[in-house]
Amino acid sequence: MRSFSKGLFLFALISLISIGPAVMAENEEEKSWSITTQVDFQSAYMFRGQDLFDGTGIQPSITTEYSLGDLGTFGGNVWSHLSADENKSSEERFTEIDYTLYHNIKFDQVTLGGGLVWYTYPADDDITNTQEYFLKLALDTPLSPTVVYYRDFDAVNANFFVLSLSEELTSPSFGEGVSVSPFASGTFVEGADGLYEQDGLAHVTLGTSASFSIGKVGVVPALSYNFKIDDTTVNKLWLTLTLKYDI
């Protein structure tokens, strides 16, 4: 399973990167493809209220999207988590690889979306790979309310509802090209026995981020705090630094 996951990861990266020259050749206003590379540096790997990894992590990803015009946007993403602990072997540091396919379509101020996520753990045979499908509703209104329903139909066999709010703020006092975005999110859990103690609201996360550019590189530092509700979640403060580059 480890060799299969690594092979699939490399194949996905090569496939995504190989379309770059074709994308670059298109007129900037007419091109239908976009590719974004991103690296997150995290002081903690928090996911749905739980601290999944002890120590600092590095999370590189690559996303490609194709515009279908009035039919929306189709996209794919490869994401991974690596430990920053230099005392671990290369296999031990490469703890997770996730693959996502999705489609979004916008109607005025409403965006509808859906897709599939494959979670794989090449460095740990004790963790079972699993799959989820998801449905998303996002509103282009103040606070940008977004609700995403995830259904794990494989190893976990559970439902997750993630509600998030955010607001991008700009001001001359922030500086040119700088925005600040406070945000909040929470996860409601149903049927996730073994992962959470009970059904209902599992956690609430509050935070704020800033966004600016250095040349063509987007920089997004963020400070987040998770409030424990379910006994399996934790009270935790953590930092994130995101670097993004559009090819």
Short mmCIF file of C-alpha atoms in Angstrom, two decimals:
data_model
loop_
_atom_site.label_atom_id
_atom_site.label_comp_id
_atom_site.label_asym_id
_atom_site.label_seq_id
_atom_site.Cartn_x
_atom_site.Cartn_y
_atom_site.Cartn_z
CA MET A 1 0.00 0.00 0.00
CA ARG A 2 2.89 2.38 0.75
CA SER A 3 4.45 1.97 -2.69
CA PHE A 4 1.05 2.32 -4.35
CA SER A 5 0.30 5.58 -2.50
CA LYS A 6 3.69 7.05 -3.31
CA GLY A 7 3.36 6.04 -6.95
CA LEU A 8 -0.09 7.56 -7.18
CA PHE A 9 1.16 10.75 -5.53
CA LEU A 10 4.05 11.10 -7.98
CA PHE A 11 1.79 10.30 -10.93
CA ALA A 12 -0.68 12.98 -9.83
CA LEU A 13 2.07 15.57 -9.41
CA ILE A 14 3.59 14.81 -12.79
CA SER A 15 0.19 14.91 -14.47
CA LEU A 16 -0.66 18.25 -12.92
CA ILE A 17 2.71 19.84 -13.65
CA SER A 18 2.90 18.51 -17.21
CA ILE A 19 0.00 20.65 -18.36
CA GLY A 20 1.86 23.78 -17.29
CA PRO A 21 3.45 24.57 -20.67
CA ALA A 22 0.10 24.27 -22.41
CA VAL A 23 -1.47 26.59 -19.87
CA MET A 24 1.32 29.13 -20.18
CA ALA A 25 0.95 29.13 -23.96
CA GLU A 26 -2.65 30.27 -23.79
CA ASN A 27 -3.58 33.92 -23.74
CA GLU A 28 -3.83 35.10 -20.12
CA GLU A 29 -7.41 36.31 -20.61
CA GLU A 30 -8.55 33.25 -22.49
CA LYS A 31 -6.92 30.37 -20.65
CA SER A 32 -9.29 27.91 -19.06
CA TRP A 33 -6.72 26.21 -16.81
CA SER A 34 -5.16 27.40 -13.59
CA ILE A 35 -2.52 25.76 -11.38
CA THR A 36 -1.73 26.81 -7.83
CA THR A 37 1.11 25.47 -5.70
CA GLN A 38 0.97 26.00 -1.95
CA VAL A 39 2.97 25.17 1.16
CA ASP A 40 1.60 25.49 4.71
CA PHE A 41 3.96 25.56 7.68
CA GLN A 42 1.97 24.55 10.77
CA SER A 43 2.92 24.54 14.44
CA ALA A 44 0.21 21.87 14.88
CA TYR A 45 -1.81 19.66 12.52
CA MET A 46 -5.39 20.36 13.62
CA PHE A 47 -8.29 18.63 11.84
CA ARG A 48 -11.93 18.83 12.93
CA GLY A 49 -10.91 19.85 16.42
CA GLN A 50 -8.34 17.10 16.95
CA ASP A 51 -4.55 17.45 17.13
CA LEU A 52 -3.48 14.73 14.69
CA PHE A 53 0.29 15.10 14.81
CA ASP A 54 2.76 15.93 17.55
CA GLY A 55 5.12 18.64 16.35
CA THR A 56 5.60 21.11 13.52
CA GLY A 57 4.42 20.04 10.09
CA ILE A 58 4.88 21.04 6.45
CA GLN A 59 1.88 20.64 4.15
CA PRO A 60 2.60 21.09 0.42
CA SER A 61 -0.21 20.88 -2.12
CA ILE A 62 -0.95 21.50 -5.76
CA THR A 63 -4.34 22.36 -7.26
CA THR A 64 -5.42 22.53 -10.86
CA GLU A 65 -8.77 23.83 -12.11
CA TYR A 66 -10.49 23.90 -15.47
CA SER A 67 -13.27 26.35 -16.26
CA LEU A 68 -16.36 24.89 -17.90
CA GLY A 69 -17.87 28.32 -18.49
CA ASP A 70 -21.49 28.51 -17.35
CA LEU A 71 -21.22 24.88 -16.16
CA GLY A 72 -18.78 25.83 -13.40
CA THR A 73 -15.27 24.70 -12.54
CA PHE A 74 -13.77 21.22 -12.28
CA GLY A 75 -10.69 20.79 -10.13
CA GLY A 76 -8.24 18.38 -8.55
CA ASN A 77 -5.90 18.65 -5.60
CA VAL A 78 -3.03 16.62 -4.12
CA TRP A 79 -2.18 17.48 -0.51
CA SER A 80 0.34 15.97 1.88
CA HIS A 81 1.61 16.28 5.44
CA LEU A 82 5.28 15.94 6.32
CA SER A 83 6.85 16.06 9.75
CA ALA A 84 9.49 18.73 10.27
CA ASP A 85 11.32 16.42 12.71
CA GLU A 86 14.73 15.78 11.14
CA ASN A 87 15.30 12.83 13.47
CA LYS A 88 12.64 10.82 11.65
CA SER A 89 13.35 8.82 8.50
CA SER A 90 11.99 10.07 5.17
CA GLU A 91 9.21 7.44 5.26
CA GLU A 92 8.24 8.34 8.83
CA ARG A 93 8.10 12.05 7.98
CA PHE A 94 5.75 11.53 5.01
CA THR A 95 2.64 10.77 7.08
CA GLU A 96 -0.37 11.54 4.85
CA ILE A 97 -1.35 12.08 1.21
CA ASP A 98 -4.87 13.16 0.27
CA TYR A 99 -6.41 13.39 -3.19
CA THR A 100 -9.48 15.50 -4.00
CA LEU A 101 -11.66 15.87 -7.10
CA TYR A 102 -14.41 18.50 -7.08
CA HIS A 103 -16.85 20.55 -9.12
CA ASN A 104 -18.20 24.01 -8.25
CA ILE A 105 -20.86 26.05 -9.97
CA LYS A 106 -21.99 29.59 -9.11
CA PHE A 107 -25.45 31.10 -9.40
CA ASP A 108 -25.30 34.84 -8.62
CA GLN A 109 -24.40 34.89 -4.90
CA VAL A 110 -24.72 31.14 -4.34
CA THR A 111 -21.99 28.57 -5.01
CA LEU A 112 -22.81 24.88 -5.02
CA GLY A 113 -20.11 22.22 -5.05
CA GLY A 114 -19.32 18.60 -4.44
CA GLY A 115 -16.56 16.08 -4.77
CA LEU A 116 -14.58 13.14 -3.45
CA VAL A 117 -11.64 12.95 -1.04
CA TRP A 118 -9.26 9.99 -0.64
CA TYR A 119 -7.24 9.97 2.62
CA THR A 120 -4.11 7.79 2.57
CA TYR A 121 -1.40 7.17 5.19
CA PRO A 122 1.71 5.70 3.53
CA ALA A 123 3.89 5.87 6.66
CA ASP A 124 1.57 3.99 9.02
CA ASP A 125 -0.03 0.63 8.28
CA ASP A 126 -2.04 0.92 11.53
CA ILE A 127 -4.12 3.81 10.11
CA THR A 128 -6.76 2.74 7.60
CA ASN A 129 -7.14 4.69 4.38
CA THR A 130 -10.63 6.07 3.88
CA GLN A 131 -12.85 8.03 1.49
CA GLU A 132 -15.43 10.80 1.74
CA TYR A 133 -17.78 12.55 -0.62
CA PHE A 134 -18.85 16.10 0.15
CA LEU A 135 -21.48 18.67 -0.78
CA LYS A 136 -20.93 22.41 -0.33
CA LEU A 137 -23.13 25.50 -0.14
CA ALA A 138 -21.43 28.91 0.02
CA LEU A 139 -23.01 32.37 -0.03
CA ASP A 140 -21.31 35.47 -1.43
CA THR A 141 -22.70 37.69 1.31
CA PRO A 142 -21.27 39.37 4.42
CA LEU A 143 -19.46 36.80 6.60
CA SER A 144 -19.28 34.41 3.58
CA PRO A 145 -21.28 31.62 5.29
CA THR A 146 -20.29 28.17 4.04
CA VAL A 147 -21.68 24.75 4.95
CA VAL A 148 -19.97 21.54 3.83
CA TYR A 149 -21.41 18.08 4.41
CA TYR A 150 -18.88 15.23 4.40
CA ARG A 151 -19.92 11.59 4.28
CA ASP A 152 -17.25 9.03 5.11
CA PHE A 153 -18.51 5.94 3.27
CA ASP A 154 -15.47 3.77 3.91
CA ALA A 155 -13.49 3.13 7.12
CA VAL A 156 -15.29 5.58 9.43
CA ASN A 157 -18.86 5.46 8.08
CA ALA A 158 -19.88 8.80 9.61
CA ASN A 159 -21.29 12.24 8.81
CA PHE A 160 -19.57 15.59 9.36
CA PHE A 161 -21.10 19.04 8.93
CA VAL A 162 -18.62 21.94 8.83
CA LEU A 163 -19.94 25.49 9.18
CA SER A 164 -17.55 28.38 8.56
CA LEU A 165 -17.73 32.17 8.54
CA SER A 166 -15.14 34.72 7.45
CA GLU A 167 -14.92 38.36 6.45
CA GLU A 168 -12.13 39.99 4.44
CA LEU A 169 -11.30 43.47 5.75
CA THR A 170 -9.21 46.11 4.01
CA SER A 171 -8.04 49.49 5.25
CA PRO A 172 -5.40 52.04 4.23
CA SER A 173 -3.90 51.52 7.69
CA PHE A 174 -3.14 47.88 6.80
CA GLY A 175 -1.00 48.93 3.85
CA GLU A 176 -1.47 48.59 0.11
CA GLY A 177 -2.50 45.09 -0.98
CA VAL A 178 -2.94 43.85 2.59
CA SER A 179 -6.18 42.37 3.94
CA VAL A 180 -7.12 40.88 7.29
CA SER A 181 -9.72 38.11 7.63
CA PRO A 182 -11.20 37.01 10.98
CA PHE A 183 -12.81 33.57 10.74
CA ALA A 184 -14.76 31.00 12.71
CA SER A 185 -15.69 27.38 12.08
CA GLY A 186 -17.25 24.43 13.83
CA THR A 187 -17.79 20.75 13.11
CA PHE A 188 -20.94 18.78 13.88
CA VAL A 189 -20.43 15.01 14.05
CA GLU A 190 -22.88 12.14 13.62
CA GLY A 191 -22.06 8.45 13.93
CA ALA A 192 -18.26 8.77 14.23
CA ASP A 193 -17.88 6.18 16.98
CA GLY A 194 -14.25 5.63 17.83
CA LEU A 195 -13.26 9.10 16.63
CA TYR A 196 -15.54 11.22 18.83
CA GLU A 197 -17.24 10.50 22.15
CA GLN A 198 -20.66 11.79 21.17
CA ASP A 199 -22.73 13.23 18.34
CA GLY A 200 -23.26 16.97 17.99
CA LEU A 201 -20.96 19.98 17.97
CA ALA A 202 -17.40 18.70 18.47
CA HIS A 203 -15.39 21.93 18.50
CA VAL A 204 -15.27 25.61 17.57
CA THR A 205 -12.25 27.31 16.00
CA LEU A 206 -11.68 31.07 15.95
CA GLY A 207 -8.83 32.90 14.29
CA THR A 208 -7.60 35.63 12.04
CA SER A 209 -5.34 35.74 9.01
CA ALA A 210 -3.61 38.38 6.94
CA SER A 211 -2.98 38.26 3.21
CA PHE A 212 -0.37 40.06 1.11
CA SER A 213 2.03 39.40 -1.75
CA ILE A 214 5.78 39.42 -2.10
CA GLY A 215 6.34 39.58 -5.83
CA LYS A 216 4.23 36.79 -7.30
CA VAL A 217 4.10 34.80 -4.08
CA GLY A 218 1.01 35.10 -1.90
CA VAL A 219 1.73 35.10 1.84
CA VAL A 220 -0.95 34.28 4.44
CA PRO A 221 0.04 34.12 8.14
CA ALA A 222 -2.74 32.98 10.50
CA LEU A 223 -3.33 32.56 14.21
CA SER A 224 -6.02 30.08 15.32
CA TYR A 225 -7.44 28.79 18.58
CA ASN A 226 -9.53 25.64 18.94
CA PHE A 227 -12.11 25.35 21.73
CA LYS A 228 -12.66 21.83 22.98
CA ILE A 229 -16.24 20.55 23.21
CA ASP A 230 -16.07 16.80 22.60
CA ASP A 231 -13.65 14.95 24.92
CA THR A 232 -11.54 13.84 21.95
CA THR A 233 -10.87 17.43 20.84
CA VAL A 234 -8.35 19.81 22.41
CA ASN A 235 -7.94 23.42 23.47
CA LYS A 236 -5.09 24.55 21.26
CA LEU A 237 -3.43 27.68 19.88
CA TRP A 238 -1.43 27.27 16.69
CA LEU A 239 0.25 29.26 13.94
CA THR A 240 0.13 28.80 10.18
CA LEU A 241 2.22 30.38 7.44
CA THR A 242 0.97 29.79 3.90
CA LEU A 243 2.92 30.50 0.73
CA LYS A 244 1.05 30.34 -2.61
CA TYR A 245 2.16 30.67 -6.21
CA ASP A 246 -0.09 30.66 -9.29
CA ILE A 247 1.53 29.13 -12.35
#
